[in-house]
């Protein structure tokens, strides 16, 4: 069964500290993985996707197929990074729905 | 472009009442989705549509109905609201089937906060 697991409901760090938001997935095919972010009282927006290998707002995420993980990392947290982060799994290869399966989310709180 | 919009922003219902949530997108997207967001449960897919006139069930479809009469609109209906349907509802859209990365980003609306008493 397809599943996304985010083990931490809350991650609290101090400004300037490194951040790692964990995401593990289960999927039998070739996964497409995404990180979405939701700032306070705003809509969800795409942060980054594994296929692009990009760095957005200092965040990076590497797909590790051996460990079935897609952890989100940032070397130095900023207060404006405080938000809810969702890891999501897509099954688009050859598919026709572009559906996403979301994890339960991790609330990142960056303390001054 | 307004992107994805949702109407209303807030609503309070009594148990047994009915209502319709409207989602509209002006990006000519083929696919549209309705999610509900609950604390500790993330986003769960209620129903989705891969084109005008088509709908399909998602993960938690019970108690909801949808319609996609026009490409730009996706309606979510609650025929007889229950307290368990208290949630924040998000609509999303995506361009459609494709092999490229550019086709599978989901664009979200601002959400509708629904309380059922």
XYZ file of C-alpha atoms in Angstrom:
229
model
C 0.000 0.000 0.000
C 1.134 3.507 -0.717
C 1.870 5.467 2.394
C 3.749 8.533 3.572
C 4.994 8.733 7.135
C 6.110 11.874 8.896
C 7.031 10.700 12.382
C 7.296 14.108 14.033
C 4.186 16.193 14.674
C 6.253 19.078 15.988
C 9.861 20.071 15.526
C 11.130 23.000 17.542
C 14.562 24.470 16.845
C 16.395 27.711 17.529
C 17.180 30.221 14.825
C 20.404 29.297 13.082
C 20.199 25.616 14.002
C 20.044 22.889 11.349
C 16.672 21.440 10.471
C 15.742 17.988 9.251
C 12.100 17.072 8.675
C 11.723 13.347 8.204
C 9.632 11.658 5.545
C 9.450 7.972 4.721
C 7.328 6.418 2.041
C 6.137 3.045 0.838
C 5.519 2.585 -2.857
C 6.111 -0.301 -5.197
C 6.881 1.693 -8.326
C 9.047 4.704 -9.067
C 7.932 7.402 -6.653
C 7.496 11.075 -7.230
C 7.965 12.967 -3.996
C 7.145 16.488 -3.016
C 7.337 18.813 -0.064
C 4.470 21.252 0.404
C 4.483 24.079 2.942
C 1.620 25.886 4.616
C 2.430 29.132 6.385
C 0.052 30.394 9.033
C -3.395 31.047 7.545
C -2.144 30.611 3.992
C -2.802 28.017 1.347
C -0.541 25.065 0.724
C 2.163 25.679 -1.801
C 4.767 23.510 -3.401
C 8.184 23.880 -1.813
C 10.183 21.417 -3.871
C 10.060 18.098 -5.699
C 12.680 15.430 -5.890
C 12.831 15.263 -9.648
C 13.951 18.871 -9.930
C 16.851 18.505 -7.501
C 16.400 22.131 -6.612
C 17.000 24.188 -3.503
C 14.197 26.499 -2.478
C 14.553 28.986 0.386
C 17.656 27.086 1.431
C 15.798 23.777 1.734
C 16.929 20.616 -0.008
C 15.634 17.062 -0.070
C 17.282 13.976 -1.464
C 15.407 10.870 -2.455
C 16.988 7.793 -0.879
C 15.384 4.767 -2.484
C 17.315 2.327 -0.313
C 15.908 3.860 2.854
C 12.651 4.949 1.155
C 13.132 8.423 2.558
C 12.842 11.999 1.363
C 13.946 14.081 4.311
C 13.821 17.874 4.089
C 16.906 19.710 5.292
C 18.112 23.223 5.869
C 21.482 24.071 7.406
C 20.400 27.247 9.224
C 16.777 27.738 10.237
C 15.125 31.157 10.061
C 12.091 32.342 12.000
C 10.172 32.754 8.750
C 10.553 29.027 8.132
C 7.996 28.346 10.859
C 5.144 26.550 9.116
C 3.470 23.197 8.589
C 5.364 20.968 6.186
C 3.766 18.099 4.314
C 5.540 15.373 2.442
C 3.535 13.989 -0.483
C 3.825 10.982 -2.765
C 2.621 11.005 -6.349
C 2.063 8.107 -8.707
C 2.177 9.811 -12.023
C 4.266 7.510 -14.109
C 1.844 6.090 -16.609
C -0.996 7.097 -14.373
C -3.951 9.232 -15.227
C -4.932 10.936 -12.044
C -1.925 12.848 -10.651
C -3.220 12.007 -7.192
C -1.095 12.794 -4.178
C -0.881 10.980 -0.884
C 0.031 13.310 1.945
C 1.763 12.620 5.204
C 0.284 13.908 8.428
C 2.545 16.932 8.463
C 5.239 18.321 10.734
C 4.898 21.695 12.373
C 8.243 23.457 12.366
C 8.638 26.114 15.035
C 11.780 28.214 14.855
C 12.487 30.006 18.111
C 14.363 33.335 18.162
C -4.955 35.128 -12.755
C -6.791 34.450 -9.529
C -5.588 30.831 -9.497
C -7.785 28.599 -7.372
C -10.563 30.263 -5.407
C -13.008 28.795 -2.915
C -16.388 29.977 -1.731
C -17.289 30.466 1.083
C -14.299 31.039 3.368
C -16.176 30.114 6.530
C -19.457 28.400 7.294
C -21.274 27.112 10.346
C -23.946 24.474 9.840
C -26.311 22.618 12.070
C -26.406 18.843 11.920
C -28.563 17.714 9.040
C -28.243 20.884 6.985
C -26.907 20.803 3.471
C -24.469 23.040 1.649
C -22.284 23.279 -1.412
C -18.684 24.409 -1.525
C -17.538 25.957 -4.767
C -14.057 25.710 -6.213
C -13.090 27.655 -9.287
C -9.831 27.784 -11.239
C -8.859 30.010 -14.134
C -5.764 28.114 -15.244
C -7.555 25.782 -17.680
C -6.524 22.797 -15.566
C -7.992 19.403 -16.377
C -7.744 17.792 -12.960
C -9.329 19.020 -9.757
C -9.415 17.643 -6.225
C -11.172 18.104 -2.910
C -9.292 17.414 0.329
C -10.131 17.742 3.958
C -7.509 18.730 6.494
C -7.822 17.549 10.068
C -5.340 17.871 12.940
C -2.986 14.918 13.104
C -4.338 13.430 9.884
C -2.880 15.630 7.195
C -4.782 16.057 3.957
C -7.096 13.315 2.805
C -8.578 13.132 -0.661
C -12.381 13.193 -0.762
C -13.172 13.199 -4.476
C -11.402 14.182 -7.623
C -12.072 14.839 -11.288
C -9.907 14.252 -14.338
C -12.066 16.285 -16.663
C -15.357 18.015 -17.235
C -18.233 15.673 -16.564
C -16.136 13.078 -14.707
C -15.683 12.463 -10.996
C -14.189 9.719 -8.878
C -13.968 8.764 -5.222
C -10.918 9.422 -3.166
C -9.901 8.124 0.222
C -12.799 9.507 2.307
C -15.816 10.024 0.013
C -18.663 9.047 2.347
C -21.114 11.826 3.102
C -19.978 13.960 0.160
C -20.973 14.341 -3.462
C -19.292 16.294 -6.235
C -20.016 17.622 -9.672
C -17.868 18.981 -12.498
C -20.319 20.433 -14.981
C -17.837 23.033 -16.186
C -14.118 22.574 -16.546
C -13.313 25.514 -14.326
C -15.638 24.581 -11.444
C -15.660 21.677 -9.004
C -18.484 21.572 -6.463
C -18.460 19.655 -3.197
C -21.813 18.937 -1.608
C -22.799 17.858 1.849
C -26.343 16.544 1.747
C -26.800 16.094 5.493
C -23.957 17.580 7.492
C -22.579 15.756 10.526
C -20.213 16.996 13.267
C -17.572 14.591 11.916
C -17.452 16.761 8.803
C -16.130 19.707 10.755
C -12.875 20.385 8.973
C -10.952 22.668 6.677
C -11.642 21.861 3.040
C -9.103 22.513 0.334
C -9.572 22.409 -3.370
C -6.641 21.884 -5.727
C -6.044 21.660 -9.438
C -3.303 20.437 -11.724
C -2.816 20.719 -15.496
C -3.422 17.061 -16.235
C -1.836 13.808 -17.287
C 1.674 14.071 -18.484
C 5.133 12.794 -18.077
C 6.726 16.056 -17.292
C 7.281 17.571 -13.899
C 5.424 20.673 -14.966
C 2.187 18.726 -15.212
C 1.867 17.398 -11.716
C 2.189 20.296 -9.312
C -1.080 20.781 -7.454
C -2.237 24.352 -6.937
C -4.342 24.884 -3.840
C -7.166 27.200 -2.934
C -7.232 29.168 0.338
C -9.526 26.718 2.095
C -13.020 26.708 3.577
C -13.381 26.314 7.321
C -16.574 24.409 8.049
C -18.035 23.818 11.495
C -20.986 21.491 11.989
C -22.762 21.868 15.313
